[in-house]
Structures are given as C-alpha cells and as structure tokens.
mmCIF file of C-alpha atoms and ligand atoms in Angstrom:
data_model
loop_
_atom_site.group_PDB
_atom_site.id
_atom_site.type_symbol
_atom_site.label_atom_id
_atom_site.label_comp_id
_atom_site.label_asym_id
_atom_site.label_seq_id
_atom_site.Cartn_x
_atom_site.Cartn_y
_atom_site.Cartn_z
ATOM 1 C CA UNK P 1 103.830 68.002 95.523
ATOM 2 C CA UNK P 2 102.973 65.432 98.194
ATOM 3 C CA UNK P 3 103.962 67.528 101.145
ATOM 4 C CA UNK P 4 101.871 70.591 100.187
ATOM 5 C CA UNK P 5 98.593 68.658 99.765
ATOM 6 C CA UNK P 6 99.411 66.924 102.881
ATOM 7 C CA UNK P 7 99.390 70.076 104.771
ATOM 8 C CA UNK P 8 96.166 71.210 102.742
ATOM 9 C CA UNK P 9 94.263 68.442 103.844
ATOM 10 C CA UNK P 10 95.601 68.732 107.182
ATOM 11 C CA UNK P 11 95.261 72.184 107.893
ATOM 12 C CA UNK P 12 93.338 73.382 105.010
ATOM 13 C CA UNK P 13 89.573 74.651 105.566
ATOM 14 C CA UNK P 14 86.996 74.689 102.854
ATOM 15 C CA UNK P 15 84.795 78.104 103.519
ATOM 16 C CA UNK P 16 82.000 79.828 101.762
ATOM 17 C CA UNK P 17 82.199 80.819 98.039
ATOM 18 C CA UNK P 18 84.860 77.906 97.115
ATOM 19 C CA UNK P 19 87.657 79.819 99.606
ATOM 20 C CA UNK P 20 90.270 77.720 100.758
ATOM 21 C CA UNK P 21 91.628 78.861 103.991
ATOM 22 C CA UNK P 22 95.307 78.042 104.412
ATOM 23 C CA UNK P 23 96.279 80.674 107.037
ATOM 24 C CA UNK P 24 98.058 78.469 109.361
ATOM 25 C CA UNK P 25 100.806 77.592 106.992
ATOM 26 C CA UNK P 26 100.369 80.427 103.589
ATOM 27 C CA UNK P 27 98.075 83.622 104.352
ATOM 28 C CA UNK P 28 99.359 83.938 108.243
ATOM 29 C CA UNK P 29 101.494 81.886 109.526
ATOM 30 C CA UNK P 30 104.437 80.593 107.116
ATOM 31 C CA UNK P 31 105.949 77.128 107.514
ATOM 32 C CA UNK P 32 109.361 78.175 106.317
ATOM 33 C CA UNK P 33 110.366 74.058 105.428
ATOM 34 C CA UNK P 34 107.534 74.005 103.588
ATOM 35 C CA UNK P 35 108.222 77.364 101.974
ATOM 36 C CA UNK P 36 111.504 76.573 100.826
ATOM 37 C CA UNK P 37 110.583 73.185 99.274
ATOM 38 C CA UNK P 38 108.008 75.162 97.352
ATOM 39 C CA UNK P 39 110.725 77.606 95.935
ATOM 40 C CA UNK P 40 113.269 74.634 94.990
ATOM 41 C CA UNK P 41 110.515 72.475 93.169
ATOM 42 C CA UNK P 42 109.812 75.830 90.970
ATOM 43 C CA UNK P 43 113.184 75.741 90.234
ATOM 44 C CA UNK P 44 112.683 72.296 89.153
ATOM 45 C CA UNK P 45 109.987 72.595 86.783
ATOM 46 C CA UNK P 46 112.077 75.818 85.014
ATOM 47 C CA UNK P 47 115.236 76.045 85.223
ATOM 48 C CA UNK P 48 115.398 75.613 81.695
ATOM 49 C CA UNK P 49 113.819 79.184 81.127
ATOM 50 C CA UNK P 50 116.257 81.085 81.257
ATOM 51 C CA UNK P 51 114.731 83.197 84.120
ATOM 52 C CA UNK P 52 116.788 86.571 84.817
ATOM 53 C CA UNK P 53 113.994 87.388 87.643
ATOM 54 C CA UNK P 54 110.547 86.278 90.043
ATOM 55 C CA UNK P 55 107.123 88.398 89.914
ATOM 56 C CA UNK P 56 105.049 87.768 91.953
ATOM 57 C CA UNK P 57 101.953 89.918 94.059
ATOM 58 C CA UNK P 58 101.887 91.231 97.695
ATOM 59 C CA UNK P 59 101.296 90.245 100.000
ATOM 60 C CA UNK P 60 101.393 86.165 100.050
ATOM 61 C CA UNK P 61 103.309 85.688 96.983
ATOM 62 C CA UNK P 62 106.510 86.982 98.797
ATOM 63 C CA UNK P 63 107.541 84.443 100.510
ATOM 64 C CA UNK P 64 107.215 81.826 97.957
ATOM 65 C CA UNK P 65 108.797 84.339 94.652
ATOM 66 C CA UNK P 66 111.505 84.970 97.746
ATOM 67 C CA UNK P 67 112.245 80.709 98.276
ATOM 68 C CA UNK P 68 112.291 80.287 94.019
ATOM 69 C CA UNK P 69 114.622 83.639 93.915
ATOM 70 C CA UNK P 70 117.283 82.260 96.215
ATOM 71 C CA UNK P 71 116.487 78.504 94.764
ATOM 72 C CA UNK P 72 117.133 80.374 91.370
ATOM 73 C CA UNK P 73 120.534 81.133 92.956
ATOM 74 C CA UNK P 74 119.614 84.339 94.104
ATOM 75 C CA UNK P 75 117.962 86.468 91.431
ATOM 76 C CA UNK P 76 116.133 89.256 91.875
ATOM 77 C CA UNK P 77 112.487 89.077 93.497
ATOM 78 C CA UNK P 78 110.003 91.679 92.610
ATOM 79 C CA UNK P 79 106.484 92.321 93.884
ATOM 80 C CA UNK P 80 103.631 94.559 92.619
ATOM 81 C CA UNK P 81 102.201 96.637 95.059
ATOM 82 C CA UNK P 82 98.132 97.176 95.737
ATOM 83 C CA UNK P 83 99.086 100.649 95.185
ATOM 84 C CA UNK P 84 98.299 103.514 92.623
ATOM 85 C CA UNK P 85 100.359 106.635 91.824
ATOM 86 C CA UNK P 86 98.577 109.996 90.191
ATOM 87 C CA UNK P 87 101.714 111.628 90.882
ATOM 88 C CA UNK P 88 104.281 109.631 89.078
ATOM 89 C CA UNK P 89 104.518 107.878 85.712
ATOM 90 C CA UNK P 90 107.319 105.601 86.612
ATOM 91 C CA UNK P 91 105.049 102.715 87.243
ATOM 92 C CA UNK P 92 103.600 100.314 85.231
ATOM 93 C CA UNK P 93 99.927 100.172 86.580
ATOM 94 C CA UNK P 94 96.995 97.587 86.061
ATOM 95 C CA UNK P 95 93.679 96.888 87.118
ATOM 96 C CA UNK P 96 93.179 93.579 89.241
ATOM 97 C CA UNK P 97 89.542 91.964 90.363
ATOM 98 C CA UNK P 98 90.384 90.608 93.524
ATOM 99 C CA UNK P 99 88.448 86.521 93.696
ATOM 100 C CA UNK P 100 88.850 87.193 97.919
ATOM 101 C CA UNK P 101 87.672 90.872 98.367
ATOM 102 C CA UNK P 102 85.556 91.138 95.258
ATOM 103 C CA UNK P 103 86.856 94.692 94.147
ATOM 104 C CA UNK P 104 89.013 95.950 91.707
ATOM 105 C CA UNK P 105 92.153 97.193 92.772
ATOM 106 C CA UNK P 106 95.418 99.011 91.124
ATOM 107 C CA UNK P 107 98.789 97.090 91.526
ATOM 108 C CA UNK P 108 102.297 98.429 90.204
ATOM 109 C CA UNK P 109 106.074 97.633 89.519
ATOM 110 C CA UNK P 110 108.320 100.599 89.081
ATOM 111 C CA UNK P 111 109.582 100.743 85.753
ATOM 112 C CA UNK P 112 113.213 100.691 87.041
ATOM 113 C CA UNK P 113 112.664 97.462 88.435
ATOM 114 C CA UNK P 114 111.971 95.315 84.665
ATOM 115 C CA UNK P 115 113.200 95.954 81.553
ATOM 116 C CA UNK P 116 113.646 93.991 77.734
ATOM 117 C CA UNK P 117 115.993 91.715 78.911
ATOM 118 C CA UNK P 118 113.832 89.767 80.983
ATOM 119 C CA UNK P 119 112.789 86.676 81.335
ATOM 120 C CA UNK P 120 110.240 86.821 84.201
ATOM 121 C CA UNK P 121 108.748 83.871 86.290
ATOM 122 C CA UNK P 122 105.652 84.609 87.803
ATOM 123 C CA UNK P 123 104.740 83.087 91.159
ATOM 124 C CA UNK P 124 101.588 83.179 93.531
ATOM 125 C CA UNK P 125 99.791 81.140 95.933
ATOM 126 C CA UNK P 126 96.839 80.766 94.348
ATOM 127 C CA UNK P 127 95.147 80.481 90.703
ATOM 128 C CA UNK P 128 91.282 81.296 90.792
ATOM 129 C CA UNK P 129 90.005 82.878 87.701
ATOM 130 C CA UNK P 130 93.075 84.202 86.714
ATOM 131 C CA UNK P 131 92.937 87.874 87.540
ATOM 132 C CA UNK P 132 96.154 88.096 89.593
ATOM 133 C CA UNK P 133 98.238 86.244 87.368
ATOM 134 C CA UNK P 134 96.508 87.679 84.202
ATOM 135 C CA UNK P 135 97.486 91.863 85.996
ATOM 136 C CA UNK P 136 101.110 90.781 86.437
ATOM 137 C CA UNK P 137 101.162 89.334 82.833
ATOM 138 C CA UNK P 138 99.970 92.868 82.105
ATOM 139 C CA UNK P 139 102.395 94.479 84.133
ATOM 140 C CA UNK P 140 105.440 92.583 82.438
ATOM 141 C CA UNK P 141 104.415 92.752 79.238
ATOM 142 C CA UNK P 142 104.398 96.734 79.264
ATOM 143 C CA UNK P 143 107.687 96.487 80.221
ATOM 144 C CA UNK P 144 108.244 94.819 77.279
ATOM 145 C CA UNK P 145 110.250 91.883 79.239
ATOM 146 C CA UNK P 146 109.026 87.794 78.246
ATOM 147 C CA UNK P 147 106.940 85.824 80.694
ATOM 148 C CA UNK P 148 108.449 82.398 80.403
ATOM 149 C CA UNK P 149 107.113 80.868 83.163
ATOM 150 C CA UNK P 150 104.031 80.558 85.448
ATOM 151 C CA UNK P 151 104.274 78.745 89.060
ATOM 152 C CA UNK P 152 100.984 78.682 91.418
ATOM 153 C CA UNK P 153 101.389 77.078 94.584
ATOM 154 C CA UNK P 154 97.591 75.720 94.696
ATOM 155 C CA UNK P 155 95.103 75.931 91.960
ATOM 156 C CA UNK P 156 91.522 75.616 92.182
ATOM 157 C CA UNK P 157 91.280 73.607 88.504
ATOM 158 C CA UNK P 158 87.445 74.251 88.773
ATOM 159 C CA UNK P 159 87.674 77.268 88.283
ATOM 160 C CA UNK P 160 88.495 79.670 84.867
ATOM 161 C CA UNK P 161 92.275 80.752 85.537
ATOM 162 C CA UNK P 162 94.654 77.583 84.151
ATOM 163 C CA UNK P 163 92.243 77.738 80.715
ATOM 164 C CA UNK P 164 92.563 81.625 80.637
ATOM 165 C CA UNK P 165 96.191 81.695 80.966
ATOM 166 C CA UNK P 166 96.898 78.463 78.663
ATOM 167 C CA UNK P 167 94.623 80.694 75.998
ATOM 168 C CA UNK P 168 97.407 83.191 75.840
ATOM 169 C CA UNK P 169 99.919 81.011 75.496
ATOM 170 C CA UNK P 170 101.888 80.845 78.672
ATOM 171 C CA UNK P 171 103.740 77.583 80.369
ATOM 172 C CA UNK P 172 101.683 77.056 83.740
ATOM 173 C CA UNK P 173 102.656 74.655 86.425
ATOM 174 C CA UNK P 174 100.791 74.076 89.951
ATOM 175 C CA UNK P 175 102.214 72.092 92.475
ATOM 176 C CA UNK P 176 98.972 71.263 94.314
ATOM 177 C CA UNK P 177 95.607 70.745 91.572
ATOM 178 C CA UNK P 178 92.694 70.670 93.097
ATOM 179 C CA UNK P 179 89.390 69.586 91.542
ATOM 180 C CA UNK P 180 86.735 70.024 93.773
ATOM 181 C CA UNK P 181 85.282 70.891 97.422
ATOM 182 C CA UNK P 182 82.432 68.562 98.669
ATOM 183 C CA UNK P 183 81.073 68.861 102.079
ATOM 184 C CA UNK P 184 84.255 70.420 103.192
ATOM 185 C CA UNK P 185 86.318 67.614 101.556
ATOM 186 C CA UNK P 186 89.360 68.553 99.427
ATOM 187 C CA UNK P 187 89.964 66.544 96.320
ATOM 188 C CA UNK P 188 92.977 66.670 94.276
ATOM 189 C CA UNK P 189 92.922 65.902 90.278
HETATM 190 P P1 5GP R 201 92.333 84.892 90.834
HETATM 191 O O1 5GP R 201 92.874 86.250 90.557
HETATM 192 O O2 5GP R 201 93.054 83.786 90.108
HETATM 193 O O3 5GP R 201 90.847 84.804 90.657
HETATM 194 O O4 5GP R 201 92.582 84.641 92.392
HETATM 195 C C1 5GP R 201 93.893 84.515 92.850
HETATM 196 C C2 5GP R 201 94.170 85.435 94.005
HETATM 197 O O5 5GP R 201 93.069 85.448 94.925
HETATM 198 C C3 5GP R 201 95.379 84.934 94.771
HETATM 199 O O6 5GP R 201 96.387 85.919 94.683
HETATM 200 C C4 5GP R 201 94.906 84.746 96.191
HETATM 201 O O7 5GP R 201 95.387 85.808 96.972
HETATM 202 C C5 5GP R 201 93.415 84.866 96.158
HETATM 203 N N1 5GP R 201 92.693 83.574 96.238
HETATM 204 C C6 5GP R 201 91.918 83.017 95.264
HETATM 205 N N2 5GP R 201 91.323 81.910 95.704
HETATM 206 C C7 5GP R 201 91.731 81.734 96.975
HETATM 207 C C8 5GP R 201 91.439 80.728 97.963
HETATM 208 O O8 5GP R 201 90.674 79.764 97.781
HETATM 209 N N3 5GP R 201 92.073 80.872 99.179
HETATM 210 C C9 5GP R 201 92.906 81.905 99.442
HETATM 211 N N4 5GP R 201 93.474 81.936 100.660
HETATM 212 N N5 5GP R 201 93.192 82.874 98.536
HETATM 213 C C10 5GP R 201 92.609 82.790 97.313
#
C-alpha cells in the first residue's frame, strides 16, 4: 500500500533491536486518513471470507480492527485485553511473549464475546515473530470460531512470524513488507 510505506519512510525511525518506531502516525499519534484507508484495503483483500467479526490486540490494533469493522459494514470489533482473571472463568486466556517489552504477558476475550459461528479476521499493526497473532489464533480457536483471515498493517518479513503463521495454515496479507533495516534505511520487498 503505497501511502503507508510512504509515511514509513517519512516518518518511520529504525531503533535498536530491529524496532520500527512509527509513533507519529500508529503507536501515538493516529493519522485517521491513513487509518481508514488501512481498514478499507483489508476489506479489499477479504471480503470474500465471509467475516462475521475483527480481532485484534490492545492497544494499537484498535484503531485499525475499528477502520476494517466499519469498512466491513459495521461488524463487530473485539480486542483482547493484557489482562488476567483468577476470579472468573468466562475468559478465554493465553500466554503472549511480547517482541517490544520482552515478557510474557496474559491477554483475554470474554467468552460471550465469540462463539462457533464465527468467522474471525484478525488484525494488528505489526507481525514480528508471530507471538501476537499466534495468542489471538489461540484465543479464537478455544472458542471454537474459524480464523479466515489474517491482516498486519507492517511486517518485518525478516523476521519468523509470516513463515510461522503460513505453517498453520492461515491466509496472511500485509499491506507494507519490509525486508530489511540498513544503517537506518527502510527497505521494502
Ligand atoms: P510479534 O508478536 O509478531 O513478535 O510482534 C508483534 C507485536 O509486537 C505487535 O503487536 C507490536 O505491538 C509489537 N511490535 C513488533 N515489532 C515492532 C516494531 O518494529 N515496531 C513497533 N512499534 N511495534 C512492534
């Protein structure tokens, strides 16, 4: 998607430990244009699906599961929470590495929120090694819903994620693919 990797190489800064920071237009500050274009080329790539509703993880994947939800002509948008429950078992819970904070942390979707019927599209801002996308796979699939779709907003192709996900057999679509950092220089595949 042209406009995205425009703004990446406009805005986007290559840090430490093969981070990309994008907060002036994704992890901060939103550029809503930009947002909205994101959601309606998801759309594009599977509306054949058959999605019923968006996944997607808090707290950047919002905005873009919310743009694909309404471009989806308004279906339901649900995020997992960085949360864990002792005290109820209405949640479907999973473990998550996180590629950014380097910890493992719990997220969850109440059980009310999925069921069978599904047929979920997950969406998040960015594919690393797969961990994010791999814990709401998790979460969906204890609900016993289909994951027929997977939409990341930028992957990072170096890394492990796009081959881990492809080995379980899910459709996987980026809209900006990028194959490498070099001296702070983005290029795209
Ligand atoms: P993964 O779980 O695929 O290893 O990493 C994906 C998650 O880590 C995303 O949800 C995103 O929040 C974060 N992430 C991974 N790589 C980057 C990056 O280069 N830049 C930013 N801003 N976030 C990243």
């Amino acid at each position: 998607m042209q406009l995205l990797k425009d703004k990446i190489v406009k805005y986007g800064e290559v840090l430490s430990g093969n981070v990309l920071k994008v907060d002036s237009f994704i992890n901060q500050q939103i550029d809503p244009e930009l947002t909205m274009e994101i959601g309606q080329q998801f759309y594009r790539l599977f509306k054949d699906k058959n999605i019923t509703k968006i996944v997607t993880i808090e707290s950047s994947g919002i905005a873009f599961g919310l743009a694909t939800a309404i471009a989806f002509g308004n279906i339901p948008l649900i995020f997992a929470k960085k949360h864990f429950s002792v005290l109820s078992n209405n949640y479907y819970q999973t473990n998550v590495y996180s590629f950014t904070k380097k910890t493992n942390y719990v997220v969850s979707i109440e059980k009310d929120f999925i069921n069978e019927q599904d047929n979920i599209l997950i969406i998040d801002d960015f594919l690393a090694n797969g961990n994010a996308v791999i814990g709401l796979v998790d979460l969906v699939t204890q609900a016993k819903a289909n994951v027929n779709g997977i939409g990341i907003v930028i992957e990072k192709a170096f890394q492990d994620g796009h081959r881990r996900v492809e080995k379980l057999g899910y459709h996987i679509e980026s809209l900006a693919c990028i194959e490498r950092f070099e001296d702070g220089e983005i290029f795209f595949r």
